[in-house]
Amino acid sequence: MKGAHFLVAFLLLVLSSSYVFAYDPSSLQDFCVAINGSKDGVFVNGKFCKNPNLTVAEDFFFPGLNVPGNTGNRVGSNVTLVNVDRIPGLNTLGISLARLDFAPYGGLNPPHIHPRGTEILVVVEGTLYVGFVTSNPNRLFTKVLYPGDVFVFPIGLIHFQFNIAKTNAVAFAGLSSQNPGVITIADAIFGPKPPINPDVLAKAFQLDKDMVEKLQKLFENA
Ligand SMILES: *[C@@H]1O[C@H](CO)[C@@H](O)[C@H](O)[C@H]1NC(C)=O
Ligand SMILES: *[C@@H]1O[C@H](CO)[C@@H](O)[C@H](O)[C@H]1NC(C)=O
Ligand SMILES: *[C@@H]1O[C@H](CO)[C@@H](O)[C@H](O)[C@H]1NC(C)=O
């Protein structure tokens, strides 16, 4: 009887631990093509580590997130990302930070994905209409956020933030990766180099080929 209890406990432990670890290790780059030798390879999933004896406070420091990004661009927003490239001490810690600035009425952080990070955002100034879309079948979740409001955008889902007020908007966001990455949907679809065959996009988006080519021109140098 005691043995049976032990077996059940053991099986539960095995099941729960395999459940907990039933996830690929997180990647810190878009891809990692396998190579046998190290001569032609690069070190991945993190950077080389500095000798801890030589580490200084500056390795964990970034000044200037009080400075607004310039929103004078085609979307009227600017994201200042403080990731491992700007704070080397973030290496292997799975976290980064961003400041988001939005021009008055209509400043948009266009629909995009962070392939490697969940985002938690807090509005400190202005009013943002934000949302994300689930994987198929696609459900939209939206919310209007005011100063002090917090919203979460789960890893890998398409999301956006839109300034719907007549004032600037400012938000800060934490991301659960030292290098969350970003794929801006419109740019990735209509502006990659080389461009995607317009027949593919015409069918996928149910658009005239002329319209597709017009969009490709628009995003070509965006
Ligand atoms: C790596 O080595 C294995 C065994 O020698 C070989 O079969 C394979 O093709 C090699 N892969 C690459 C990418 O060179
Ligand atoms: C760091 O300093 C300690 C104490 O001086 C020393 O024992 C250790 O080898 C040093 N570590 C490295 C990686 O240099
Ligand atoms: C964001 O703002 C910075 C600082 O003003 C500026 O250098 C950068 O070009 C801006 N980025 C975009 C996409 O407008």
PDB file of C-alpha atoms and ligand atoms in Angstrom:
ATOM      1  CA  MET A   1       0.000   0.000   0.000  1.00  0.00           C
ATOM      2  CA  LYS A   2       2.826   2.265   0.988  1.00  0.00           C
ATOM      3  CA  GLY A   3       4.583   1.272  -2.267  1.00  0.00           C
ATOM      4  CA  ALA A   4       1.482   2.171  -4.286  1.00  0.00           C
ATOM      5  CA  HIS A   5       1.309   5.591  -2.624  1.00  0.00           C
ATOM      6  CA  PHE A   6       4.942   6.131  -3.393  1.00  0.00           C
ATOM      7  CA  LEU A   7       4.398   5.106  -7.029  1.00  0.00           C
ATOM      8  CA  VAL A   8       1.461   7.496  -7.411  1.00  0.00           C
ATOM      9  CA  ALA A   9       3.457  10.309  -5.840  1.00  0.00           C
ATOM     10  CA  PHE A  10       6.400   9.529  -8.098  1.00  0.00           C
ATOM     11  CA  LEU A  11       4.210   9.463 -11.233  1.00  0.00           C
ATOM     12  CA  LEU A  12       2.587  12.768 -10.263  1.00  0.00           C
ATOM     13  CA  LEU A  13       6.004  14.288  -9.769  1.00  0.00           C
ATOM     14  CA  VAL A  14       7.198  13.034 -13.163  1.00  0.00           C
ATOM     15  CA  LEU A  15       4.018  14.243 -14.882  1.00  0.00           C
ATOM     16  CA  SER A  16       4.073  17.655 -13.251  1.00  0.00           C
ATOM     17  CA  SER A  17       7.764  18.225 -13.919  1.00  0.00           C
ATOM     18  CA  SER A  18       7.425  17.184 -17.560  1.00  0.00           C
ATOM     19  CA  TYR A  19       4.467  19.545 -17.755  1.00  0.00           C
ATOM     20  CA  VAL A  20       6.490  22.390 -16.280  1.00  0.00           C
ATOM     21  CA  PHE A  21       9.358  21.789 -18.689  1.00  0.00           C
ATOM     22  CA  ALA A  22       7.213  21.013 -21.748  1.00  0.00           C
ATOM     23  CA  TYR A  23       8.590  24.050 -23.521  1.00  0.00           C
ATOM     24  CA  ASP A  24      11.502  24.631 -25.862  1.00  0.00           C
ATOM     25  CA  PRO A  25      14.295  26.714 -24.384  1.00  0.00           C
ATOM     26  CA  SER A  26      13.814  30.371 -25.246  1.00  0.00           C
ATOM     27  CA  SER A  27      15.861  31.630 -28.165  1.00  0.00           C
ATOM     28  CA  LEU A  28      17.642  34.935 -28.034  1.00  0.00           C
ATOM     29  CA  GLN A  29      17.918  35.222 -31.821  1.00  0.00           C
ATOM     30  CA  ASP A  30      15.658  34.593 -34.796  1.00  0.00           C
ATOM     31  CA  PHE A  31      17.446  31.402 -35.833  1.00  0.00           C
ATOM     32  CA  CYS A  32      20.467  29.295 -35.027  1.00  0.00           C
ATOM     33  CA  VAL A  33      21.634  27.145 -37.942  1.00  0.00           C
ATOM     34  CA  ALA A  34      23.541  24.123 -36.666  1.00  0.00           C
ATOM     35  CA  ILE A  35      27.191  23.816 -37.555  1.00  0.00           C
ATOM     36  CA  ASN A  36      29.619  21.032 -36.619  1.00  0.00           C
ATOM     37  CA  GLY A  37      32.807  22.958 -36.091  1.00  0.00           C
ATOM     38  CA  SER A  38      33.210  26.135 -34.072  1.00  0.00           C
ATOM     39  CA  LYS A  39      35.574  27.798 -36.570  1.00  0.00           C
ATOM     40  CA  ASP A  40      32.763  29.203 -38.755  1.00  0.00           C
ATOM     41  CA  GLY A  41      30.248  29.556 -35.934  1.00  0.00           C
ATOM     42  CA  VAL A  42      29.258  32.280 -33.525  1.00  0.00           C
ATOM     43  CA  PHE A  43      28.382  32.005 -29.854  1.00  0.00           C
ATOM     44  CA  VAL A  44      24.609  32.138 -29.364  1.00  0.00           C
ATOM     45  CA  ASN A  45      21.860  32.512 -26.789  1.00  0.00           C
ATOM     46  CA  GLY A  46      23.485  35.210 -24.862  1.00  0.00           C
ATOM     47  CA  LYS A  47      26.766  36.960 -25.102  1.00  0.00           C
ATOM     48  CA  PHE A  48      30.153  36.071 -23.670  1.00  0.00           C
ATOM     49  CA  CYS A  49      30.310  36.933 -19.981  1.00  0.00           C
ATOM     50  CA  LYS A  50      32.628  39.556 -18.604  1.00  0.00           C
ATOM     51  CA  ASN A  51      34.895  38.464 -15.758  1.00  0.00           C
ATOM     52  CA  PRO A  52      32.734  39.226 -12.682  1.00  0.00           C
ATOM     53  CA  ASN A  53      35.786  40.730 -10.962  1.00  0.00           C
ATOM     54  CA  LEU A  54      35.842  43.433 -13.630  1.00  0.00           C
ATOM     55  CA  THR A  55      32.114  44.153 -13.488  1.00  0.00           C
ATOM     56  CA  VAL A  56      31.119  47.685 -12.457  1.00  0.00           C
ATOM     57  CA  ALA A  57      27.852  49.452 -11.611  1.00  0.00           C
ATOM     58  CA  GLU A  58      27.790  51.030 -15.090  1.00  0.00           C
ATOM     59  CA  ASP A  59      27.245  47.524 -16.550  1.00  0.00           C
ATOM     60  CA  PHE A  60      23.757  47.649 -15.007  1.00  0.00           C
ATOM     61  CA  PHE A  61      22.980  51.280 -15.789  1.00  0.00           C
ATOM     62  CA  PHE A  62      21.328  53.299 -18.574  1.00  0.00           C
ATOM     63  CA  PRO A  63      20.633  57.026 -18.276  1.00  0.00           C
ATOM     64  CA  GLY A  64      18.134  59.113 -20.177  1.00  0.00           C
ATOM     65  CA  LEU A  65      14.812  57.333 -20.318  1.00  0.00           C
ATOM     66  CA  ASN A  66      13.300  60.657 -19.243  1.00  0.00           C
ATOM     67  CA  VAL A  67      14.046  61.952 -22.754  1.00  0.00           C
ATOM     68  CA  PRO A  68      11.100  61.553 -25.176  1.00  0.00           C
ATOM     69  CA  GLY A  69      11.709  59.771 -28.478  1.00  0.00           C
ATOM     70  CA  ASN A  70      11.067  61.827 -31.616  1.00  0.00           C
ATOM     71  CA  THR A  71       7.581  60.997 -32.921  1.00  0.00           C
ATOM     72  CA  GLY A  72       7.950  62.980 -36.169  1.00  0.00           C
ATOM     73  CA  ASN A  73       7.742  59.881 -38.385  1.00  0.00           C
ATOM     74  CA  ARG A  74       5.074  58.226 -40.564  1.00  0.00           C
ATOM     75  CA  VAL A  75       3.392  56.435 -37.624  1.00  0.00           C
ATOM     76  CA  GLY A  76       3.738  59.167 -34.983  1.00  0.00           C
ATOM     77  CA  SER A  77       5.357  57.009 -32.327  1.00  0.00           C
ATOM     78  CA  ASN A  78       8.818  56.154 -31.057  1.00  0.00           C
ATOM     79  CA  VAL A  79      10.017  53.212 -28.992  1.00  0.00           C
ATOM     80  CA  THR A  80      13.225  53.590 -26.991  1.00  0.00           C
ATOM     81  CA  LEU A  81      14.250  50.050 -26.147  1.00  0.00           C
ATOM     82  CA  VAL A  82      16.674  49.393 -23.318  1.00  0.00           C
ATOM     83  CA  ASN A  83      17.771  45.830 -23.987  1.00  0.00           C
ATOM     84  CA  VAL A  84      21.012  43.883 -23.514  1.00  0.00           C
ATOM     85  CA  ASP A  85      22.711  45.964 -26.209  1.00  0.00           C
ATOM     86  CA  ARG A  86      22.269  49.048 -24.006  1.00  0.00           C
ATOM     87  CA  ILE A  87      22.638  47.453 -20.560  1.00  0.00           C
ATOM     88  CA  PRO A  88      25.173  44.612 -20.851  1.00  0.00           C
ATOM     89  CA  GLY A  89      24.262  43.469 -17.333  1.00  0.00           C
ATOM     90  CA  LEU A  90      20.901  42.251 -18.710  1.00  0.00           C
ATOM     91  CA  ASN A  91      22.618  39.313 -20.420  1.00  0.00           C
ATOM     92  CA  THR A  92      20.899  36.006 -19.443  1.00  0.00           C
ATOM     93  CA  LEU A  93      18.418  37.781 -17.141  1.00  0.00           C
ATOM     94  CA  GLY A  94      15.385  37.544 -19.424  1.00  0.00           C
ATOM     95  CA  ILE A  95      14.150  41.096 -19.068  1.00  0.00           C
ATOM     96  CA  SER A  96      14.258  44.493 -20.814  1.00  0.00           C
ATOM     97  CA  LEU A  97      12.483  47.843 -20.749  1.00  0.00           C
ATOM     98  CA  ALA A  98      11.048  50.293 -23.262  1.00  0.00           C
ATOM     99  CA  ARG A  99       9.799  53.868 -23.296  1.00  0.00           C
ATOM    100  CA  LEU A 100       6.988  54.528 -25.778  1.00  0.00           C
ATOM    101  CA  ASP A 101       6.124  58.027 -27.016  1.00  0.00           C
ATOM    102  CA  PHE A 102       3.027  58.875 -29.040  1.00  0.00           C
ATOM    103  CA  ALA A 103       2.205  62.030 -30.993  1.00  0.00           C
ATOM    104  CA  PRO A 104      -1.165  63.695 -30.207  1.00  0.00           C
ATOM    105  CA  TYR A 105      -4.245  62.120 -31.729  1.00  0.00           C
ATOM    106  CA  GLY A 106      -3.257  59.268 -33.987  1.00  0.00           C
ATOM    107  CA  GLY A 107       0.268  58.411 -32.849  1.00  0.00           C
ATOM    108  CA  LEU A 108       0.396  54.667 -33.452  1.00  0.00           C
ATOM    109  CA  ASN A 109       2.706  51.851 -32.445  1.00  0.00           C
ATOM    110  CA  PRO A 110       1.513  49.744 -35.388  1.00  0.00           C
ATOM    111  CA  PRO A 111       0.469  46.081 -35.113  1.00  0.00           C
ATOM    112  CA  HIS A 112       3.576  44.074 -34.276  1.00  0.00           C
ATOM    113  CA  ILE A 113       4.868  40.953 -32.531  1.00  0.00           C
ATOM    114  CA  HIS A 114       7.611  40.346 -30.009  1.00  0.00           C
ATOM    115  CA  PRO A 115       8.709  36.816 -30.894  1.00  0.00           C
ATOM    116  CA  ARG A 116      10.594  36.321 -27.633  1.00  0.00           C
ATOM    117  CA  GLY A 117       8.827  38.350 -24.957  1.00  0.00           C
ATOM    118  CA  THR A 118       5.615  39.069 -23.107  1.00  0.00           C
ATOM    119  CA  GLU A 119       5.082  42.800 -22.548  1.00  0.00           C
ATOM    120  CA  ILE A 120       3.606  44.550 -19.510  1.00  0.00           C
ATOM    121  CA  LEU A 121       2.862  48.220 -20.144  1.00  0.00           C
ATOM    122  CA  VAL A 122       1.983  51.127 -17.885  1.00  0.00           C
ATOM    123  CA  VAL A 123       0.646  54.452 -19.178  1.00  0.00           C
ATOM    124  CA  VAL A 124       2.105  57.483 -17.406  1.00  0.00           C
ATOM    125  CA  GLU A 125       0.661  60.227 -19.619  1.00  0.00           C
ATOM    126  CA  GLY A 126      -2.233  60.477 -22.097  1.00  0.00           C
ATOM    127  CA  THR A 127      -4.813  57.996 -23.335  1.00  0.00           C
ATOM    128  CA  LEU A 128      -4.070  54.855 -25.345  1.00  0.00           C
ATOM    129  CA  TYR A 129      -6.384  52.459 -27.154  1.00  0.00           C
ATOM    130  CA  VAL A 130      -4.503  49.155 -27.029  1.00  0.00           C
ATOM    131  CA  GLY A 131      -5.216  45.615 -28.098  1.00  0.00           C
ATOM    132  CA  PHE A 132      -3.946  42.198 -29.066  1.00  0.00           C
ATOM    133  CA  VAL A 133      -5.231  39.366 -31.237  1.00  0.00           C
ATOM    134  CA  THR A 134      -5.047  35.697 -30.243  1.00  0.00           C
ATOM    135  CA  SER A 135      -3.737  32.929 -32.487  1.00  0.00           C
ATOM    136  CA  ASN A 136      -6.400  31.222 -34.684  1.00  0.00           C
ATOM    137  CA  PRO A 137      -9.326  31.547 -34.266  1.00  0.00           C
ATOM    138  CA  ASN A 138      -8.479  35.227 -33.913  1.00  0.00           C
ATOM    139  CA  ARG A 139     -10.073  37.035 -31.002  1.00  0.00           C
ATOM    140  CA  LEU A 140      -9.406  40.725 -30.352  1.00  0.00           C
ATOM    141  CA  PHE A 141      -8.941  42.069 -26.817  1.00  0.00           C
ATOM    142  CA  THR A 142      -8.901  45.873 -26.465  1.00  0.00           C
ATOM    143  CA  LYS A 143      -8.862  48.438 -23.722  1.00  0.00           C
ATOM    144  CA  VAL A 144      -8.620  52.215 -23.384  1.00  0.00           C
ATOM    145  CA  LEU A 145      -5.821  53.023 -20.930  1.00  0.00           C
ATOM    146  CA  TYR A 146      -5.331  56.140 -18.793  1.00  0.00           C
ATOM    147  CA  PRO A 147      -2.366  57.151 -16.616  1.00  0.00           C
ATOM    148  CA  GLY A 148      -1.636  54.426 -14.088  1.00  0.00           C
ATOM    149  CA  ASP A 149      -3.374  51.712 -16.107  1.00  0.00           C
ATOM    150  CA  VAL A 150      -1.425  48.541 -16.827  1.00  0.00           C
ATOM    151  CA  PHE A 151      -1.988  46.079 -19.689  1.00  0.00           C
ATOM    152  CA  VAL A 152      -0.314  42.813 -20.717  1.00  0.00           C
ATOM    153  CA  PHE A 153       0.476  41.675 -24.260  1.00  0.00           C
ATOM    154  CA  PRO A 154       1.247  37.932 -24.239  1.00  0.00           C
ATOM    155  CA  ILE A 155       4.362  36.680 -26.023  1.00  0.00           C
ATOM    156  CA  GLY A 156       4.106  36.202 -29.782  1.00  0.00           C
ATOM    157  CA  LEU A 157       0.676  37.820 -30.268  1.00  0.00           C
ATOM    158  CA  ILE A 158      -0.047  40.723 -32.643  1.00  0.00           C
ATOM    159  CA  HIS A 159      -0.675  43.900 -30.658  1.00  0.00           C
ATOM    160  CA  PHE A 160      -0.809  47.698 -31.019  1.00  0.00           C
ATOM    161  CA  GLN A 161      -1.098  50.970 -29.064  1.00  0.00           C
ATOM    162  CA  PHE A 162      -2.900  54.026 -30.461  1.00  0.00           C
ATOM    163  CA  ASN A 163      -3.082  57.541 -29.027  1.00  0.00           C
ATOM    164  CA  ILE A 164      -6.747  58.590 -29.103  1.00  0.00           C
ATOM    165  CA  ALA A 165      -6.348  61.875 -27.218  1.00  0.00           C
ATOM    166  CA  LYS A 166      -5.314  65.388 -28.203  1.00  0.00           C
ATOM    167  CA  THR A 167      -2.211  65.268 -25.985  1.00  0.00           C
ATOM    168  CA  ASN A 168       1.072  63.365 -26.105  1.00  0.00           C
ATOM    169  CA  ALA A 169       1.034  59.917 -24.588  1.00  0.00           C
ATOM    170  CA  VAL A 170       3.892  58.225 -22.753  1.00  0.00           C
ATOM    171  CA  ALA A 171       4.108  54.628 -21.589  1.00  0.00           C
ATOM    172  CA  PHE A 172       6.794  52.327 -20.238  1.00  0.00           C
ATOM    173  CA  ALA A 173       6.899  48.595 -20.840  1.00  0.00           C
ATOM    174  CA  GLY A 174       8.798  45.674 -19.375  1.00  0.00           C
ATOM    175  CA  LEU A 175       9.509  42.738 -21.694  1.00  0.00           C
ATOM    176  CA  SER A 176      10.365  39.201 -20.633  1.00  0.00           C
ATOM    177  CA  SER A 177      13.519  38.844 -22.729  1.00  0.00           C
ATOM    178  CA  GLN A 178      16.903  40.530 -22.862  1.00  0.00           C
ATOM    179  CA  ASN A 179      16.240  40.698 -26.620  1.00  0.00           C
ATOM    180  CA  PRO A 180      12.459  40.465 -27.246  1.00  0.00           C
ATOM    181  CA  GLY A 181      12.723  41.250 -30.971  1.00  0.00           C
ATOM    182  CA  VAL A 182      10.018  42.972 -33.000  1.00  0.00           C
ATOM    183  CA  ILE A 183       8.177  42.100 -36.216  1.00  0.00           C
ATOM    184  CA  THR A 184       6.103  45.016 -37.507  1.00  0.00           C
ATOM    185  CA  ILE A 185       3.357  43.317 -39.500  1.00  0.00           C
ATOM    186  CA  ALA A 186       2.859  45.797 -42.365  1.00  0.00           C
ATOM    187  CA  ASP A 187       6.604  46.283 -42.860  1.00  0.00           C
ATOM    188  CA  ALA A 188       7.318  42.558 -42.685  1.00  0.00           C
ATOM    189  CA  ILE A 189       4.611  41.800 -45.245  1.00  0.00           C
ATOM    190  CA  PHE A 190       4.953  44.690 -47.707  1.00  0.00           C
ATOM    191  CA  GLY A 191       8.514  45.842 -47.133  1.00  0.00           C
ATOM    192  CA  PRO A 192      10.931  42.905 -46.823  1.00  0.00           C
ATOM    193  CA  LYS A 193      14.037  42.708 -48.983  1.00  0.00           C
ATOM    194  CA  PRO A 194      13.713  41.136 -51.444  1.00  0.00           C
ATOM    195  CA  PRO A 195       9.941  41.704 -51.737  1.00  0.00           C
ATOM    196  CA  ILE A 196       7.386  38.890 -51.505  1.00  0.00           C
ATOM    197  CA  ASN A 197       5.872  37.928 -54.885  1.00  0.00           C
ATOM    198  CA  PRO A 198       2.837  40.289 -55.265  1.00  0.00           C
ATOM    199  CA  ASP A 199       0.650  37.393 -56.466  1.00  0.00           C
ATOM    200  CA  VAL A 200       1.136  35.784 -53.070  1.00  0.00           C
ATOM    201  CA  LEU A 201       0.074  38.953 -51.250  1.00  0.00           C
ATOM    202  CA  ALA A 202      -2.817  39.696 -53.663  1.00  0.00           C
ATOM    203  CA  LYS A 203      -4.339  36.298 -52.912  1.00  0.00           C
ATOM    204  CA  ALA A 204      -3.531  36.287 -49.199  1.00  0.00           C
ATOM    205  CA  PHE A 205      -4.993  39.739 -48.577  1.00  0.00           C
ATOM    206  CA  GLN A 206      -7.703  39.532 -51.274  1.00  0.00           C
ATOM    207  CA  LEU A 207      -6.351  42.694 -52.926  1.00  0.00           C
ATOM    208  CA  ASP A 208      -5.799  43.749 -56.524  1.00  0.00           C
ATOM    209  CA  LYS A 209      -2.225  43.210 -57.598  1.00  0.00           C
ATOM    210  CA  ASP A 210      -2.017  46.961 -58.370  1.00  0.00           C
ATOM    211  CA  MET A 211      -2.867  47.742 -54.773  1.00  0.00           C
ATOM    212  CA  VAL A 212      -0.254  45.271 -53.543  1.00  0.00           C
ATOM    213  CA  GLU A 213       2.408  46.856 -55.737  1.00  0.00           C
ATOM    214  CA  LYS A 214       1.399  50.287 -54.495  1.00  0.00           C
ATOM    215  CA  LEU A 215       1.767  49.122 -50.895  1.00  0.00           C
ATOM    216  CA  GLN A 216       5.117  47.518 -51.688  1.00  0.00           C
ATOM    217  CA  LYS A 217       6.326  50.844 -53.125  1.00  0.00           C
ATOM    218  CA  LEU A 218       5.125  52.608 -49.984  1.00  0.00           C
ATOM    219  CA  PHE A 219       6.944  50.250 -47.609  1.00  0.00           C
ATOM    220  CA  GLU A 220      10.007  49.716 -49.820  1.00  0.00           C
ATOM    221  CA  ASN A 221      12.072  52.360 -48.046  1.00  0.00           C
ATOM    222  CA  ALA A 222       9.937  52.781 -44.950  1.00  0.00           C
TER     223      ALA A 222
HETATM  224  C1  LIG B   1      28.045  17.208 -39.188  1.00  0.00           C
HETATM  225  O1  LIG B   1      28.693  15.995 -39.027  1.00  0.00           O
HETATM  226  C2  LIG B   1      27.885  14.856 -39.324  1.00  0.00           C
HETATM  227  C3  LIG B   1      28.672  13.594 -38.946  1.00  0.00           C
HETATM  228  O2  LIG B   1      30.010  13.674 -39.384  1.00  0.00           O
HETATM  229  C4  LIG B   1      27.486  14.896 -40.787  1.00  0.00           C
HETATM  230  O3  LIG B   1      26.674  13.800 -41.105  1.00  0.00           O
HETATM  231  C5  LIG B   1      26.723  16.181 -41.025  1.00  0.00           C
HETATM  232  O4  LIG B   1      26.400  16.309 -42.400  1.00  0.00           O
HETATM  233  C6  LIG B   1      27.532  17.374 -40.597  1.00  0.00           C
HETATM  234  N1  LIG B   1      26.662  18.549 -40.667  1.00  0.00           N
HETATM  235  C7  LIG B   1      27.061  19.709 -41.170  1.00  0.00           C
HETATM  236  C8  LIG B   1      26.045  20.823 -41.129  1.00  0.00           C
HETATM  237  O5  LIG B   1      28.163  19.879 -41.659  1.00  0.00           O
HETATM  238  C1  LIG B   2      38.268  36.981  -9.167  1.00  0.00           C
HETATM  239  O1  LIG B   2      38.977  37.366  -8.013  1.00  0.00           O
HETATM  240  C2  LIG B   2      39.203  36.302  -7.093  1.00  0.00           C
HETATM  241  C3  LIG B   2      39.795  36.891  -5.836  1.00  0.00           C
HETATM  242  O2  LIG B   2      40.895  37.704  -6.161  1.00  0.00           O
HETATM  243  C4  LIG B   2      40.059  35.249  -7.763  1.00  0.00           C
HETATM  244  O3  LIG B   2      40.264  34.187  -6.860  1.00  0.00           O
HETATM  245  C5  LIG B   2      39.362  34.753  -9.001  1.00  0.00           C
HETATM  246  O4  LIG B   2      40.201  33.836  -9.690  1.00  0.00           O
HETATM  247  C6  LIG B   2      39.011  35.884  -9.919  1.00  0.00           C
HETATM  248  N1  LIG B   2      38.161  35.381 -10.999  1.00  0.00           N
HETATM  249  C7  LIG B   2      38.468  35.487 -12.285  1.00  0.00           C
HETATM  250  C8  LIG B   2      37.532  34.865 -13.241  1.00  0.00           C
HETATM  251  O5  LIG B   2      39.450  36.121 -12.666  1.00  0.00           O
HETATM  252  C1  LIG B   3      13.187  57.972 -32.146  1.00  0.00           C
HETATM  253  O1  LIG B   3      13.741  59.015 -31.424  1.00  0.00           O
HETATM  254  C2  LIG B   3      15.156  59.059 -31.462  1.00  0.00           C
HETATM  255  C3  LIG B   3      15.607  60.154 -30.508  1.00  0.00           C
HETATM  256  O2  LIG B   3      14.995  61.387 -30.833  1.00  0.00           O
HETATM  257  C4  LIG B   3      15.606  59.280 -32.878  1.00  0.00           C
HETATM  258  O3  LIG B   3      17.012  59.273 -32.951  1.00  0.00           O
HETATM  259  C5  LIG B   3      15.063  58.157 -33.756  1.00  0.00           C
HETATM  260  O4  LIG B   3      15.381  58.369 -35.105  1.00  0.00           O
HETATM  261  C6  LIG B   3      13.552  58.057 -33.608  1.00  0.00           C
HETATM  262  N1  LIG B   3      13.073  56.874 -34.317  1.00  0.00           N
HETATM  263  C7  LIG B   3      12.082  56.932 -35.213  1.00  0.00           C
HETATM  264  C8  LIG B   3      11.689  55.637 -35.827  1.00  0.00           C
HETATM  265  O5  LIG B   3      11.482  57.967 -35.501  1.00  0.00           O
END
